[in-house]
Amino acid sequence: MAVTLRLMRFGKKMSPFYRIVAIDKRKKRDGAYIEKVGTYNPMRDPAEITIEKKKFDYWTEKGAQISEGLGKLLKNPKNVNFTE
């Protein structure tokens, strides 16, 4: 099974909120996921990204790919909060 770390959209119209999840690459964006890894709230100023470090490291060590959108968010490390 090919696992990807990607964004899953929640929230209402014009007020997005995202979960960062580990999901099978072949599933839909909002399909059933394996594990929640973090959150992303673009409506805050500055945007708020929270990631559970242990889960993120576990999935990347297992070979999970990081999606293009999540990769762009992680390029700016000062907005990312890693929690235990």
Tab-separated table of N, CA and C in Angstrom:
chain	number	residue	atom	x	y	z
A	1	MET	N	0.849	-1.177	0.000
A	1	MET	CA	0.000	0.000	0.000
A	1	MET	C	0.894	1.240	0.000
A	2	ALA	N	0.648	2.143	-0.919
A	2	ALA	CA	1.397	3.394	-1.022
A	2	ALA	C	0.700	4.451	-0.161
A	3	VAL	N	1.415	4.955	0.829
A	3	VAL	CA	0.843	5.936	1.754
A	3	VAL	C	1.379	7.319	1.417
A	4	THR	N	0.490	8.304	1.523
A	4	THR	CA	0.834	9.698	1.268
A	4	THR	C	0.411	10.546	2.465
A	5	LEU	N	1.213	11.529	2.815
A	5	LEU	CA	0.813	12.538	3.793
A	5	LEU	C	0.254	13.706	2.999
A	6	ARG	N	-1.025	14.008	3.228
A	6	ARG	CA	-1.658	15.076	2.454
A	6	ARG	C	-2.693	15.832	3.263
A	7	LEU	N	-3.219	16.898	2.663
A	7	LEU	CA	-4.220	17.738	3.318
A	7	LEU	C	-5.621	17.213	3.031
A	8	MET	N	-6.478	17.207	4.059
A	8	MET	CA	-7.872	16.804	3.934
A	8	MET	C	-8.722	18.003	4.350
A	9	ARG	N	-9.583	18.487	3.457
A	9	ARG	CA	-10.298	19.745	3.703
A	9	ARG	C	-11.513	19.558	4.603
A	10	PHE	N	-11.653	20.482	5.559
A	10	PHE	CA	-12.818	20.577	6.430
A	10	PHE	C	-13.242	22.040	6.454
A	11	GLY	N	-14.236	22.368	7.245
A	11	GLY	CA	-14.690	23.749	7.349
A	11	GLY	C	-15.815	24.032	6.381
A	12	LYS	N	-16.324	25.247	6.449
A	12	LYS	CA	-17.411	25.614	5.559
A	12	LYS	C	-16.906	26.453	4.398
A	13	LYS	N	-17.834	26.833	3.566
A	13	LYS	CA	-17.475	27.672	2.421
A	13	LYS	C	-16.778	28.939	2.898
A	14	MET	N	-15.725	29.320	2.210
A	14	MET	CA	-14.971	30.536	2.492
A	14	MET	C	-14.290	30.514	3.864
A	15	SER	N	-14.266	29.368	4.527
A	15	SER	CA	-13.604	29.245	5.822
A	15	SER	C	-12.955	27.864	5.922
A	16	PRO	N	-11.902	27.635	5.137
A	16	PRO	CA	-11.299	26.294	5.105
A	16	PRO	C	-10.487	25.978	6.352
A	17	PHE	N	-10.422	24.699	6.646
A	17	PHE	CA	-9.594	24.149	7.713
A	17	PHE	C	-9.141	22.782	7.217
A	18	TYR	N	-7.890	22.434	7.450
A	18	TYR	CA	-7.369	21.189	6.894
A	18	TYR	C	-6.799	20.305	7.990
A	19	ARG	N	-6.934	18.990	7.797
A	19	ARG	CA	-6.228	18.014	8.605
A	19	ARG	C	-5.080	17.480	7.755
A	20	ILE	N	-3.962	17.219	8.382
A	20	ILE	CA	-2.848	16.563	7.706
A	20	ILE	C	-2.964	15.093	8.079
A	21	VAL	N	-3.157	14.235	7.062
A	21	VAL	CA	-3.445	12.832	7.321
A	21	VAL	C	-2.523	11.907	6.536
A	22	ALA	N	-2.363	10.696	7.062
A	22	ALA	CA	-1.705	9.615	6.338
A	22	ALA	C	-2.833	8.832	5.674
A	23	ILE	N	-2.780	8.713	4.348
A	23	ILE	CA	-3.875	8.115	3.599
A	23	ILE	C	-3.318	7.297	2.437
A	24	ASP	N	-4.050	6.275	2.043
A	24	ASP	CA	-3.666	5.489	0.876
A	24	ASP	C	-3.688	6.403	-0.340
A	25	LYS	N	-2.664	6.338	-1.142
A	25	LYS	CA	-2.490	7.228	-2.293
A	25	LYS	C	-3.680	7.177	-3.260
A	26	ARG	N	-4.352	6.019	-3.338
A	26	ARG	CA	-5.445	5.840	-4.300
A	26	ARG	C	-6.791	6.341	-3.800
A	27	LYS	N	-6.898	6.721	-2.531
A	27	LYS	CA	-8.158	7.206	-1.965
A	27	LYS	C	-8.429	8.642	-2.387
A	28	LYS	N	-9.705	9.039	-2.292
A	28	LYS	CA	-10.092	10.411	-2.587
A	28	LYS	C	-9.539	11.351	-1.519
A	29	ARG	N	-9.513	12.635	-1.827
A	29	ARG	CA	-8.967	13.631	-0.901
A	29	ARG	C	-9.647	13.555	0.468
A	30	ASP	N	-10.959	13.411	0.491
A	30	ASP	CA	-11.699	13.376	1.750
A	30	ASP	C	-12.149	11.969	2.121
A	31	GLY	N	-11.475	10.942	1.582
A	31	GLY	CA	-11.825	9.557	1.879
A	31	GLY	C	-11.328	9.128	3.250
A	32	ALA	N	-11.549	7.852	3.556
A	32	ALA	CA	-11.127	7.305	4.840
A	32	ALA	C	-9.603	7.329	4.939
A	33	TYR	N	-9.092	7.828	6.055
A	33	TYR	CA	-7.649	7.944	6.223
A	33	TYR	C	-7.157	6.979	7.292
A	34	ILE	N	-5.862	6.761	7.327
A	34	ILE	CA	-5.249	5.828	8.266
A	34	ILE	C	-5.040	6.496	9.625
A	35	GLU	N	-4.435	7.696	9.612
A	35	GLU	CA	-4.129	8.375	10.864
A	35	GLU	C	-4.016	9.884	10.644
A	36	LYS	N	-4.523	10.643	11.624
A	36	LYS	CA	-4.387	12.097	11.602
A	36	LYS	C	-3.011	12.458	12.153
A	37	VAL	N	-2.275	13.286	11.407
A	37	VAL	CA	-0.913	13.649	11.787
A	37	VAL	C	-0.845	15.085	12.300
A	38	GLY	N	-1.734	15.961	11.838
A	38	GLY	CA	-1.692	17.353	12.272
A	38	GLY	C	-2.835	18.153	11.680
A	39	THR	N	-2.735	19.493	11.796
A	39	THR	CA	-3.753	20.395	11.269
A	39	THR	C	-3.104	21.595	10.595
A	40	TYR	N	-3.894	22.241	9.735
A	40	TYR	CA	-3.454	23.470	9.058
A	40	TYR	C	-4.641	24.419	9.012
A	41	ASN	N	-4.471	25.615	9.565
A	41	ASN	CA	-5.531	26.620	9.569
A	41	ASN	C	-5.041	27.858	8.813
A	42	PRO	N	-5.446	27.992	7.532
A	42	PRO	CA	-4.986	29.138	6.747
A	42	PRO	C	-5.689	30.451	7.085
A	43	MET	N	-6.754	30.404	7.899
A	43	MET	CA	-7.506	31.610	8.223
A	43	MET	C	-6.854	32.423	9.343
A	44	ARG	N	-5.911	31.854	10.051
A	44	ARG	CA	-5.172	32.593	11.081
A	44	ARG	C	-4.140	33.483	10.411
A	45	ASP	N	-3.689	34.515	11.130
A	45	ASP	CA	-2.658	35.378	10.592
A	45	ASP	C	-1.488	35.410	11.567
A	46	PRO	N	-0.383	34.779	11.322
A	46	PRO	CA	-0.027	33.984	10.140
A	46	PRO	C	-0.678	32.600	10.195
A	47	ALA	N	-0.671	31.915	9.062
A	47	ALA	CA	-1.276	30.590	8.972
A	47	ALA	C	-0.664	29.666	10.025
A	48	GLU	N	-1.503	28.822	10.601
A	48	GLU	CA	-1.084	27.970	11.714
A	48	GLU	C	-0.999	26.505	11.264
A	49	ILE	N	0.181	25.924	11.384
A	49	ILE	CA	0.395	24.525	11.025
A	49	ILE	C	0.901	23.808	12.266
A	50	THR	N	0.176	22.763	12.697
A	50	THR	CA	0.557	21.983	13.859
A	50	THR	C	0.714	20.529	13.435
A	51	ILE	N	1.871	19.935	13.731
A	51	ILE	CA	2.157	18.559	13.336
A	51	ILE	C	2.670	17.795	14.551
A	52	GLU	N	2.144	16.579	14.749
A	52	GLU	CA	2.644	15.702	15.805
A	52	GLU	C	3.916	15.034	15.287
A	53	LYS	N	5.029	15.404	15.851
A	53	LYS	CA	6.347	14.996	15.345
A	53	LYS	C	6.537	13.486	15.307
A	54	LYS	N	6.115	12.766	16.348
A	54	LYS	CA	6.300	11.315	16.379
A	54	LYS	C	5.563	10.635	15.230
A	55	LYS	N	4.332	11.058	14.990
A	55	LYS	CA	3.542	10.457	13.911
A	55	LYS	C	4.121	10.813	12.552
A	56	PHE	N	4.531	12.065	12.384
A	56	PHE	CA	5.112	12.502	11.112
A	56	PHE	C	6.388	11.719	10.813
A	57	ASP	N	7.254	11.597	11.807
A	57	ASP	CA	8.504	10.849	11.627
A	57	ASP	C	8.235	9.372	11.351
A	58	TYR	N	7.253	8.797	12.044
A	58	TYR	CA	6.919	7.393	11.838
A	58	TYR	C	6.533	7.135	10.382
A	59	TRP	N	5.651	7.964	9.842
A	59	TRP	CA	5.166	7.738	8.478
A	59	TRP	C	6.235	8.036	7.429
A	60	THR	N	7.064	9.040	7.657
A	60	THR	CA	8.125	9.310	6.689
A	60	THR	C	9.186	8.209	6.710
A	61	GLU	N	9.456	7.634	7.896
A	61	GLU	CA	10.386	6.509	7.975
A	61	GLU	C	9.839	5.270	7.275
A	62	LYS	N	8.522	5.097	7.306
A	62	LYS	CA	7.887	3.957	6.642
A	62	LYS	C	7.822	4.142	5.125
A	63	GLY	N	8.211	5.322	4.635
A	63	GLY	CA	8.254	5.558	3.200
A	63	GLY	C	7.078	6.340	2.647
A	64	ALA	N	6.299	6.963	3.516
A	64	ALA	CA	5.161	7.765	3.051
A	64	ALA	C	5.662	8.968	2.258
A	65	GLN	N	5.027	9.242	1.136
A	65	GLN	CA	5.366	10.393	0.316
A	65	GLN	C	4.631	11.622	0.843
A	66	ILE	N	5.227	12.784	0.727
A	66	ILE	CA	4.583	14.037	1.117
A	66	ILE	C	3.986	14.654	-0.139
A	67	SER	N	2.702	15.014	-0.067
A	67	SER	CA	2.031	15.577	-1.244
A	67	SER	C	2.637	16.919	-1.631
A	68	GLU	N	2.365	17.337	-2.834
A	68	GLU	CA	2.912	18.595	-3.350
A	68	GLU	C	2.441	19.784	-2.510
A	69	GLY	N	1.150	19.823	-2.184
A	69	GLY	CA	0.606	20.931	-1.401
A	69	GLY	C	1.186	21.007	-0.007
A	70	LEU	N	1.295	19.878	0.655
A	70	LEU	CA	1.880	19.842	1.999
A	70	LEU	C	3.359	20.181	1.938
A	71	GLY	N	4.028	19.745	0.906
A	71	GLY	CA	5.445	20.058	0.745
A	71	GLY	C	5.689	21.555	0.656
A	72	LYS	N	4.816	22.265	-0.051
A	72	LYS	CA	4.943	23.724	-0.160
A	72	LYS	C	4.774	24.398	1.204
A	73	LEU	N	3.848	23.875	2.018
A	73	LEU	CA	3.631	24.450	3.346
A	73	LEU	C	4.829	24.212	4.263
A	74	LEU	N	5.449	23.061	4.140
A	74	LEU	CA	6.565	22.706	5.025
A	74	LEU	C	7.874	23.391	4.645
A	75	LYS	N	7.931	24.033	3.484
A	75	LYS	CA	9.147	24.740	3.074
A	75	LYS	C	9.440	25.946	3.955
A	76	ASN	N	8.405	26.509	4.578
A	76	ASN	CA	8.573	27.663	5.460
A	76	ASN	C	8.482	27.178	6.910
A	77	PRO	N	9.594	26.780	7.512
A	77	PRO	CA	9.553	26.138	8.829
A	77	PRO	C	9.134	27.039	9.988
A	78	LYS	N	9.165	28.361	9.828
A	78	LYS	CA	8.797	29.208	10.962
A	78	LYS	C	7.290	29.182	11.248
A	79	ASN	N	6.456	28.736	10.282
A	79	ASN	CA	5.020	28.629	10.506
A	79	ASN	C	4.615	27.273	11.049
A	80	VAL	N	5.550	26.323	11.121
A	80	VAL	CA	5.239	24.950	11.523
A	80	VAL	C	5.544	24.753	13.003
A	81	ASN	N	4.551	24.250	13.753
A	81	ASN	CA	4.732	23.923	15.164
A	81	ASN	C	4.722	22.406	15.306
A	82	PHE	N	5.835	21.831	15.726
A	82	PHE	CA	5.899	20.395	15.985
A	82	PHE	C	5.578	20.154	17.449
A	83	THR	N	4.618	19.256	17.721
A	83	THR	CA	4.237	18.924	19.096
A	83	THR	C	4.611	17.487	19.396
A	84	GLU	N	4.619	17.156	20.653
A	84	GLU	CA	4.955	15.780	21.076
A	84	GLU	C	3.736	14.923	21.142
